[in-house]
XYZ file of C-alpha atoms in Angstrom:
560
model
C -25.380 -5.018 -9.898
C -25.281 -8.863 -9.945
C -26.781 -10.505 -6.874
C -24.845 -12.866 -4.634
C -26.517 -15.803 -6.323
C -25.761 -14.484 -9.783
C -22.089 -13.924 -9.005
C -21.753 -17.382 -7.492
C -23.512 -18.927 -10.466
C -21.136 -17.328 -12.923
C -18.037 -18.205 -10.966
C -19.189 -21.761 -10.301
C -19.397 -22.314 -14.040
C -16.730 -24.204 -15.952
C -14.336 -21.861 -17.719
C -12.778 -23.104 -20.912
C -10.045 -21.167 -22.710
C -9.497 -22.296 -26.282
C -7.964 -20.320 -29.093
C -8.372 -17.180 -27.079
C -12.105 -17.615 -26.424
C -13.438 -17.698 -22.856
C -16.569 -19.850 -22.661
C -18.951 -20.084 -19.680
C -21.276 -23.082 -19.468
C -23.932 -22.864 -16.783
C -24.371 -25.710 -14.278
C -27.563 -27.821 -14.711
C -29.395 -26.027 -11.911
C -29.077 -22.702 -13.660
C -31.951 -21.371 -15.816
C -31.016 -21.560 -19.470
C -33.546 -19.350 -21.206
C -31.061 -16.716 -22.266
C -27.845 -16.760 -24.237
C -24.468 -15.184 -23.516
C -23.798 -13.109 -26.580
C -20.344 -13.212 -28.163
C -18.234 -10.221 -27.332
C -15.088 -9.028 -25.634
C -14.644 -8.885 -21.875
C -11.488 -7.333 -20.466
C -9.615 -7.837 -23.722
C -10.626 -11.515 -24.082
C -13.056 -13.071 -26.546
C -16.302 -14.416 -25.033
C -18.081 -17.142 -27.002
C -21.814 -17.827 -26.886
C -23.144 -21.177 -25.636
C -26.644 -22.661 -25.982
C -27.036 -23.433 -22.287
C -26.264 -20.427 -20.148
C -27.178 -18.419 -17.121
C -30.303 -16.274 -17.189
C -28.068 -13.205 -17.122
C -27.126 -11.313 -20.254
C -23.617 -11.157 -21.672
C -22.777 -7.813 -20.111
C -23.856 -8.968 -16.652
C -21.941 -12.249 -16.927
C -18.827 -10.513 -18.163
C -19.060 -7.860 -15.478
C -19.608 -10.431 -12.748
C -16.673 -12.504 -13.980
C -14.362 -9.513 -13.882
C -15.742 -8.051 -10.674
C -15.331 -11.290 -8.771
C -11.630 -11.492 -9.581
C -11.966 -14.730 -11.554
C -8.805 -16.767 -11.116
C -9.050 -18.506 -14.488
C -5.995 -17.796 -16.616
C -7.252 -16.958 -20.071
C -5.400 -16.451 -23.298
C -5.838 -13.250 -25.329
C -7.029 -13.700 -28.881
C -4.533 -15.137 -31.302
C -2.002 -16.321 -28.732
C -2.556 -20.080 -28.717
C -4.636 -22.500 -26.716
C -5.002 -23.434 -23.055
C -6.732 -26.355 -21.378
C -9.979 -25.877 -19.503
C -9.582 -24.353 -16.051
C -12.231 -24.899 -13.388
C -13.276 -22.009 -11.203
C -14.401 -22.710 -7.652
C -17.621 -21.309 -6.224
C -17.234 -17.890 -4.682
C -17.901 -17.228 -1.017
C -19.341 -14.079 0.471
C -15.813 -13.249 1.620
C -14.676 -13.264 -2.007
C -17.458 -10.858 -2.933
C -16.316 -8.498 -0.193
C -12.755 -8.905 -1.440
C -13.834 -7.952 -4.943
C -15.758 -4.928 -3.700
C -12.722 -3.818 -1.695
C -10.520 -4.028 -4.772
C -13.008 -2.185 -6.957
C -13.463 0.495 -4.295
C -9.737 1.197 -4.534
C -9.929 1.341 -8.319
C -12.855 3.708 -8.494
C -11.668 6.045 -5.759
C -8.577 6.484 -7.928
C -10.624 6.935 -11.102
C -12.998 9.434 -9.493
C -10.300 11.505 -7.786
C -8.226 11.806 -10.941
C -11.313 12.705 -12.963
C -12.333 15.356 -10.445
C -8.851 16.871 -10.395
C -8.629 16.550 -14.183
C -5.053 15.465 -13.545
C -3.236 12.392 -12.324
C -2.461 8.769 -13.049
C -5.426 6.373 -12.780
C -3.995 3.421 -14.679
C -1.456 2.134 -12.176
C -3.842 2.089 -9.180
C -6.411 0.205 -11.267
C -3.892 -2.559 -11.905
C -2.219 -2.499 -8.495
C -5.463 -2.530 -6.482
C -5.380 -6.279 -5.659
C -1.859 -5.931 -4.238
C -2.853 -2.910 -2.181
C -5.958 -4.671 -0.913
C -4.027 -7.708 0.291
C -1.444 -5.599 2.078
C -3.817 -3.264 3.913
C -6.731 -5.653 4.480
C -4.859 -8.878 5.213
C -1.095 -8.703 5.606
C 0.190 -5.527 7.187
C 0.308 -4.678 10.883
C -0.544 -1.003 11.362
C -2.532 1.251 13.658
C -4.190 4.256 11.979
C -4.479 5.950 15.372
C -0.703 5.747 15.866
C 0.918 5.883 12.413
C 4.423 6.075 13.923
C 4.234 2.916 16.049
C 7.777 1.557 15.900
C 6.875 -2.052 15.015
C 4.377 -1.257 12.247
C 4.889 -2.785 8.837
C 6.145 -0.243 6.313
C 4.691 0.383 2.856
C 6.387 2.413 0.133
C 4.764 3.261 -3.200
C 7.847 3.595 -5.370
C 5.737 4.365 -8.440
C 4.616 7.478 -6.604
C 2.729 9.014 -9.516
C 0.060 6.377 -8.829
C -0.421 7.838 -5.357
C -4.208 7.575 -5.474
C -3.626 3.905 -4.703
C -1.970 4.834 -1.417
C -4.406 7.614 -0.547
C -7.347 5.288 -1.186
C -5.798 2.618 1.019
C -5.084 5.052 3.844
C -8.647 6.323 3.661
C -10.189 2.857 3.661
C -7.897 1.759 6.490
C -9.164 4.581 8.692
C -6.285 7.045 8.779
C -7.521 10.459 9.917
C -5.037 12.057 7.524
C -7.052 11.032 4.452
C -10.788 11.668 4.798
C -13.140 11.430 1.823
C -12.951 15.196 1.401
C -9.175 14.873 1.120
C -9.599 12.412 -1.741
C -11.890 14.912 -3.436
C -9.153 17.538 -3.045
C -6.571 15.382 -4.810
C -3.814 17.508 -6.381
C -5.335 20.761 -5.125
C -3.253 23.481 -3.502
C -2.844 22.935 0.216
C -4.468 19.498 0.242
C -3.223 16.436 2.116
C -3.279 14.488 -1.135
C -0.640 15.997 -3.425
C 0.323 14.505 -6.775
C 3.094 12.416 -5.228
C 3.222 10.979 -1.689
C 4.900 13.342 0.793
C 5.787 12.013 4.243
C 5.661 15.429 5.921
C 2.207 16.177 4.511
C 0.180 13.033 5.128
C 0.339 10.655 8.105
C 0.766 7.095 6.907
C 3.202 8.051 4.148
C 6.619 6.691 5.148
C 8.813 8.447 2.591
C 8.475 11.011 -0.171
C 8.640 9.249 -3.532
C 9.028 11.431 -6.577
C 11.689 10.333 -9.063
C 11.144 6.718 -10.061
C 13.393 4.203 -8.357
C 13.742 6.350 -5.238
C 10.995 4.534 -3.336
C 12.270 0.995 -3.780
C 15.697 2.277 -2.719
C 14.132 3.907 0.345
C 12.515 0.555 1.100
C 15.988 -0.969 1.290
C 16.859 1.605 3.946
C 13.687 0.894 5.936
C 14.421 -2.835 5.840
C 18.003 -2.182 6.942
C 16.688 -0.166 9.889
C 14.478 -3.090 10.930
C 17.389 -5.523 10.680
C 19.641 -3.316 12.802
C 17.100 -2.541 15.516
C 16.085 -6.198 15.780
C 19.705 -7.269 16.170
C 20.464 -4.509 18.656
C 17.440 -4.826 20.941
C 15.686 -8.186 20.568
C 16.351 -10.751 23.268
C 15.136 -14.323 23.806
C 11.439 -14.103 24.681
C 11.455 -10.376 23.826
C 10.986 -9.671 20.114
C 10.526 -5.913 20.127
C 11.270 -5.363 16.453
C 9.829 -7.743 13.885
C 8.163 -6.081 10.912
C 8.185 -6.169 7.127
C 8.833 -3.535 4.508
C 6.664 -3.753 1.384
C 7.068 -1.713 -1.760
C 5.379 -1.527 -5.158
C 7.647 -0.525 -8.034
C 6.868 -0.201 -11.717
C 8.684 -0.566 -15.010
C 10.148 2.918 -14.676
C 11.577 2.133 -11.241
C 13.236 -0.967 -12.643
C 14.851 1.035 -15.425
C 16.274 3.768 -13.209
C 19.896 3.260 -12.184
C 19.239 3.889 -8.498
C 17.160 0.712 -8.262
C 20.129 -1.289 -9.547
C 22.396 0.212 -6.884
C 20.059 -0.176 -3.928
C 18.598 -3.563 -4.847
C 22.026 -5.081 -5.423
C 22.970 -3.792 -1.973
C 19.805 -5.293 -0.449
C 20.649 -8.685 -1.924
C 24.198 -8.423 -0.603
C 22.831 -7.710 2.873
C 20.259 -10.509 2.689
C 17.380 -8.347 3.924
C 14.788 -11.093 4.308
C 11.992 -8.818 5.500
C 11.984 -6.723 2.345
C 9.232 -7.703 -0.104
C 9.006 -5.797 -3.390
C 6.168 -6.089 -5.890
C 7.174 -5.390 -9.469
C 4.056 -4.036 -11.187
C 4.895 -5.389 -14.618
C 2.260 -3.696 -16.777
C 4.531 -3.144 -19.758
C 3.510 0.479 -20.341
C 5.380 3.783 -20.109
C 4.545 7.263 -21.362
C 6.051 6.535 -24.771
C 4.078 3.315 -25.172
C 4.809 -0.368 -24.594
C 8.060 -1.067 -22.800
C 9.374 -3.220 -25.636
C 10.346 0.071 -27.268
C 13.215 0.413 -24.798
C 13.151 -2.249 -22.081
C 13.468 -5.952 -22.872
C 15.753 -7.338 -20.160
C 14.688 -10.155 -17.842
C 14.154 -8.299 -14.566
C 13.641 -11.525 -12.640
C 17.016 -12.925 -13.664
C 18.617 -9.623 -12.785
C 17.229 -9.762 -9.273
C 18.210 -13.403 -8.887
C 21.755 -12.319 -9.723
C 21.473 -9.703 -6.964
C 20.684 -12.492 -4.498
C 16.905 -12.027 -4.278
C 14.212 -14.679 -4.268
C 12.039 -14.070 -7.351
C 8.389 -15.153 -7.579
C 5.962 -14.659 -10.475
C 2.212 -13.988 -10.562
C 0.898 -14.235 -14.115
C -2.489 -12.587 -13.599
C -2.221 -9.853 -11.002
C -5.427 -8.191 -12.187
C -7.652 -11.014 -10.976
C -5.741 -13.888 -9.383
C -5.770 -12.541 -5.845
C -5.020 -15.925 -4.339
C -1.814 -16.243 -6.369
C -0.613 -12.924 -4.948
C -1.630 -14.072 -1.480
C 0.376 -17.280 -1.853
C 3.389 -15.367 -3.180
C 3.384 -13.139 -0.104
C 3.343 -16.218 2.128
C 6.243 -17.697 0.186
C 8.137 -14.419 0.448
C 7.724 -14.394 4.213
C 8.983 -17.963 4.411
C 12.302 -16.885 2.874
C 14.207 -15.254 5.737
C 17.698 -14.820 4.304
C 16.903 -13.023 1.038
C 14.722 -10.132 -0.041
C 11.907 -11.164 -2.372
C 10.773 -9.700 -5.676
C 7.218 -10.675 -6.633
C 6.871 -10.032 -10.349
C 3.161 -9.366 -10.883
C 1.824 -9.092 -14.414
C -0.923 -6.467 -14.385
C -2.921 -4.436 -16.862
C -2.659 -0.683 -16.606
C -6.158 0.774 -16.474
C -7.656 -2.661 -15.802
C -11.383 -2.718 -16.547
C -11.382 0.279 -18.868
C -12.915 -0.894 -22.170
C -11.012 1.555 -24.364
C -7.893 2.553 -22.418
C -6.699 -0.574 -20.600
C -3.222 -1.789 -21.581
C -2.470 1.573 -23.168
C -0.416 4.616 -22.286
C -3.713 6.513 -22.531
C -4.474 5.200 -19.028
C -1.125 6.270 -17.623
C -1.097 9.989 -16.967
C -4.514 11.391 -17.840
C -8.062 11.089 -16.472
C -10.241 8.390 -17.966
C -12.975 10.973 -18.443
C -16.622 10.723 -17.423
C -17.739 8.508 -20.302
C -14.903 6.023 -19.931
C -15.323 5.950 -16.161
C -18.975 5.024 -16.631
C -18.050 2.376 -19.188
C -15.501 0.972 -16.745
C -18.146 0.787 -14.031
C -20.326 -1.255 -16.364
C -17.403 -3.432 -17.389
C -16.585 -4.278 -13.771
C -20.190 -4.434 -12.588
C -19.700 -1.526 -10.183
C -23.060 0.127 -9.540
C -21.896 2.664 -6.990
C -21.605 6.367 -7.647
C -18.602 8.658 -7.595
C -16.641 8.479 -4.333
C -19.159 5.961 -2.980
C -17.791 3.144 -0.823
C -20.001 0.339 0.554
C -19.988 -0.014 4.330
C -18.836 -3.630 4.168
C -15.664 -2.433 2.455
C -14.852 -0.076 5.311
C -15.611 -2.935 7.706
C -13.126 -5.233 5.972
C -10.291 -2.741 6.316
C -11.317 -1.845 9.866
C -10.905 -5.469 10.850
C -7.237 -5.343 9.834
C -6.695 -1.952 11.464
C -8.240 -3.257 14.685
C -5.923 -6.255 14.541
C -2.981 -3.873 14.243
C -4.205 -1.865 17.203
C -4.494 -5.064 19.249
C -1.012 -6.083 18.174
C 0.327 -2.741 19.385
C -1.420 -3.238 22.731
C 0.301 -6.618 23.062
C 3.583 -4.975 22.119
C 3.108 -2.421 24.912
C 2.737 -5.269 27.415
C 5.849 -6.935 26.011
C 7.873 -3.745 26.365
C 6.725 -3.316 29.962
C 8.110 -6.779 30.732
C 11.252 -5.987 28.723
C 11.886 -2.966 30.940
C 11.856 -5.237 33.976
C 14.261 -7.752 32.422
C 16.550 -5.439 30.407
C 16.411 -2.054 32.173
C 19.505 -0.503 30.541
C 18.611 -1.513 26.993
C 14.998 -0.545 27.610
C 16.018 2.912 28.779
C 18.148 3.349 25.651
C 15.312 2.071 23.440
C 12.839 4.414 25.084
C 15.104 7.428 24.670
C 16.445 6.789 21.181
C 13.699 4.808 19.420
C 10.414 5.724 21.087
C 11.077 9.320 22.148
C 13.779 10.071 19.566
C 15.649 12.351 21.950
C 19.365 12.903 22.347
C 20.877 11.984 25.718
C 21.409 14.755 28.241
C 24.695 16.633 27.817
C 25.573 14.647 24.720
C 27.609 17.536 23.334
C 30.090 17.325 26.182
C 31.764 14.542 24.222
C 32.803 16.882 21.410
C 36.526 17.653 21.162
C 37.747 21.016 22.470
C 39.855 22.845 19.924
C 42.819 25.097 20.621
C 45.040 27.353 18.522
C 47.374 24.407 18.033
C 44.709 22.747 15.930
C 44.897 25.496 13.310
C 45.747 24.203 9.859
C 44.461 20.685 10.487
C 42.452 19.259 7.577
C 38.720 19.681 8.065
C 38.100 15.995 7.295
C 40.338 15.138 10.241
C 38.299 17.421 12.488
C 35.209 15.680 11.111
C 36.708 12.302 11.950
C 37.461 13.409 15.503
C 33.895 14.614 16.005
C 32.371 11.514 14.434
C 34.361 9.184 16.672
C 33.604 11.267 19.730
C 29.860 11.123 19.041
C 29.662 7.448 18.016
C 30.057 5.866 21.485
C 27.550 8.314 23.006
C 24.843 7.911 20.351
C 24.113 4.259 19.538
C 21.530 5.516 17.029
C 24.319 7.146 14.967
C 25.163 5.013 11.911
C 26.334 5.401 8.346
C 29.195 5.014 5.939
C 30.878 5.999 2.726
C 30.613 5.069 -0.933
C 33.915 3.155 -0.879
C 35.871 6.192 0.350
C 35.928 5.698 4.121
C 39.741 6.020 4.431
C 39.657 9.253 2.412
C 36.460 10.727 3.873
C 37.605 9.698 7.383
C 34.130 8.402 8.207
C 34.774 5.029 9.823
C 33.535 4.651 13.395
C 36.138 2.914 15.566
C 33.736 1.788 18.305
C 31.638 -0.487 16.100
C 32.002 -3.007 13.294
C 30.537 -3.406 9.826
C 26.804 -3.689 9.144
C 26.758 -6.877 7.081
C 24.507 -9.887 6.526
C 25.750 -11.627 9.662
C 26.332 -8.521 11.775
C 23.241 -6.306 11.620
C 23.891 -4.946 15.112
C 26.976 -3.058 13.871
C 26.813 0.470 12.493
C 29.440 1.008 9.775
C 27.724 0.681 6.393
C 29.857 -0.437 3.447
C 27.814 1.040 0.616
C 30.258 0.257 -2.147
C 30.504 2.551 -5.133
C 26.825 3.443 -5.079
C 26.444 7.134 -4.262
C 22.826 7.514 -5.364
C 21.645 4.335 -3.679
C 23.559 5.309 -0.555
C 21.736 8.629 -0.317
C 18.313 7.007 -0.672
C 19.092 4.318 1.906
C 20.274 6.913 4.418
C 17.213 9.097 3.863
C 15.026 6.112 4.713
C 17.059 5.331 7.834
C 16.257 8.852 8.994
C 12.575 8.708 8.008
C 11.977 5.335 9.670
C 10.803 7.216 12.789
C 12.937 5.057 15.065
C 15.475 7.712 15.988
C 18.298 6.605 13.696
C 20.710 9.414 12.786
C 22.350 8.438 9.481
C 25.318 9.904 7.666
C 26.846 9.166 4.280
C 30.034 10.352 2.643
C 31.752 10.783 -0.695
C 33.925 13.281 -2.554
C 32.131 16.556 -3.238
C 32.318 16.156 -6.996
C 30.607 12.767 -6.744
C 27.588 14.288 -5.063
C 26.361 14.973 -8.592
C 25.592 11.255 -8.711
C 23.263 11.542 -5.704
C 21.971 15.068 -6.124
C 18.370 13.878 -6.387
C 18.701 12.029 -3.067
C 20.040 15.206 -1.445
C 17.131 17.176 -2.900
C 14.581 14.633 -1.638
C 16.256 14.685 1.788
C 15.615 18.420 1.955
C 12.020 18.144 0.719
C 11.328 15.233 3.088
C 12.796 17.072 6.060
C 15.046 14.061 6.609
C 17.903 14.294 9.073
C 20.510 12.713 6.815
C 24.026 14.071 7.326
C 25.925 14.341 4.033
C 29.701 14.427 4.510
C 31.600 15.552 1.426
C 35.356 16.009 1.252
C 38.047 16.972 -1.237
C 36.013 19.908 -2.481
C 38.509 21.322 -4.943
C 38.923 21.571 -8.686
C 41.637 18.911 -8.579
C 39.342 16.029 -7.653
């Protein structure tokens, strides 16, 4: 493995990209006895130079890749770029690189051991995951349900070894090293897709593509509502972000169109979505079937759209994009990150071969050499654990500060605090809540069931402030409008009537997430029974997730 000095030497060198060739010229202080042999590193041509580092070509190439070199290089045959200088690398950057490669190789090793799974996506998404769990997110592994934690949803759930690796590195008891080794095995805590009821730290169950990013809309809506309902001057109880990673498949699925258009309409500024644009599906490159401009689509939805050209290596560009996303408070943000599926694999990167099958032992070893990773299977350096622990400890400290804030809040806002404690923290119904329900008599016989439903809904609504929901543009027919509250809109997040529009599938996913947010929200959604076919997958996932979503369906006859 390259030493600290060797890595810094390579990355302090001038990088010149011309006609697709990446050339490293050593600084004067570097020994020049050896040559860098021509070859290919990470899909890019590497040209030899007379004056070079004392390392061989393989070591230089591996160090360049392993250190997350920020130089933007041009693949062979795609034109010329000007020289780009690369700054010297600090020890922190080396730790950063090791953290990212730890994520990659935990995914590679677990999928190889299971002889089943999807290694390619985690290998490309690892820098995003690293930044979220080691730098950006507020979370406490010892209390995964803390109400003001940041939320993370892996919409491309087949790449779940990314999330399991992150939970393990972050110190969640739910994912020990042995659990990673039991990936996809019967009864394990690491099934082939993330399941919220199986593994602490998983917010929602993501199976069908597009479901997760739609769930993320629901989680962000929950944050917006709770903040508007409970925050007071000097008392910001709720203030967290929802992050999601979605792939090409998620962007193609219709549900993402429904939910993301709704998110833009609502202006959910604390929703940040990463589009893992690796250009690969099971059939091959996405240009076989998918050529639209996703960024322009999301801009039309009302999102801020940012672009990172080299998500495999340019960690700082991703970092800056996250900061820019957080600075935009009135729109959700899509960060379009160009990545390489199976990044680092000499023979399977940028290919559907890296999508849904193990790399295999030989290719895994070749990938280790390519990335300069001299650790064994399931081996994680201690300094990597330490880096993630630092962020987890910061989250724990933030929760401790939050506890002090809530204690003061209880003194200043006793009634709201009591409601927050009951509904949000303890998630309990009020005593004798059912006494509000209407009492029926024989005179009520023959009354339409949707009218009975309306009576019950409007009896419950004033008693349960955590009760919220709406209809897919059928509220007058479904009889699902609450009379005691207004519409949940961009300028009125404290209200509880959701106007989902004609978006049955998106509506179901949003409501499932409201329920799974672990803040006591009791959601309902409504449509005609025949239209439930449009959201059947959301109903199925609600059952599998053990969500508390109430589905109200009316007009269940052959005539509608």
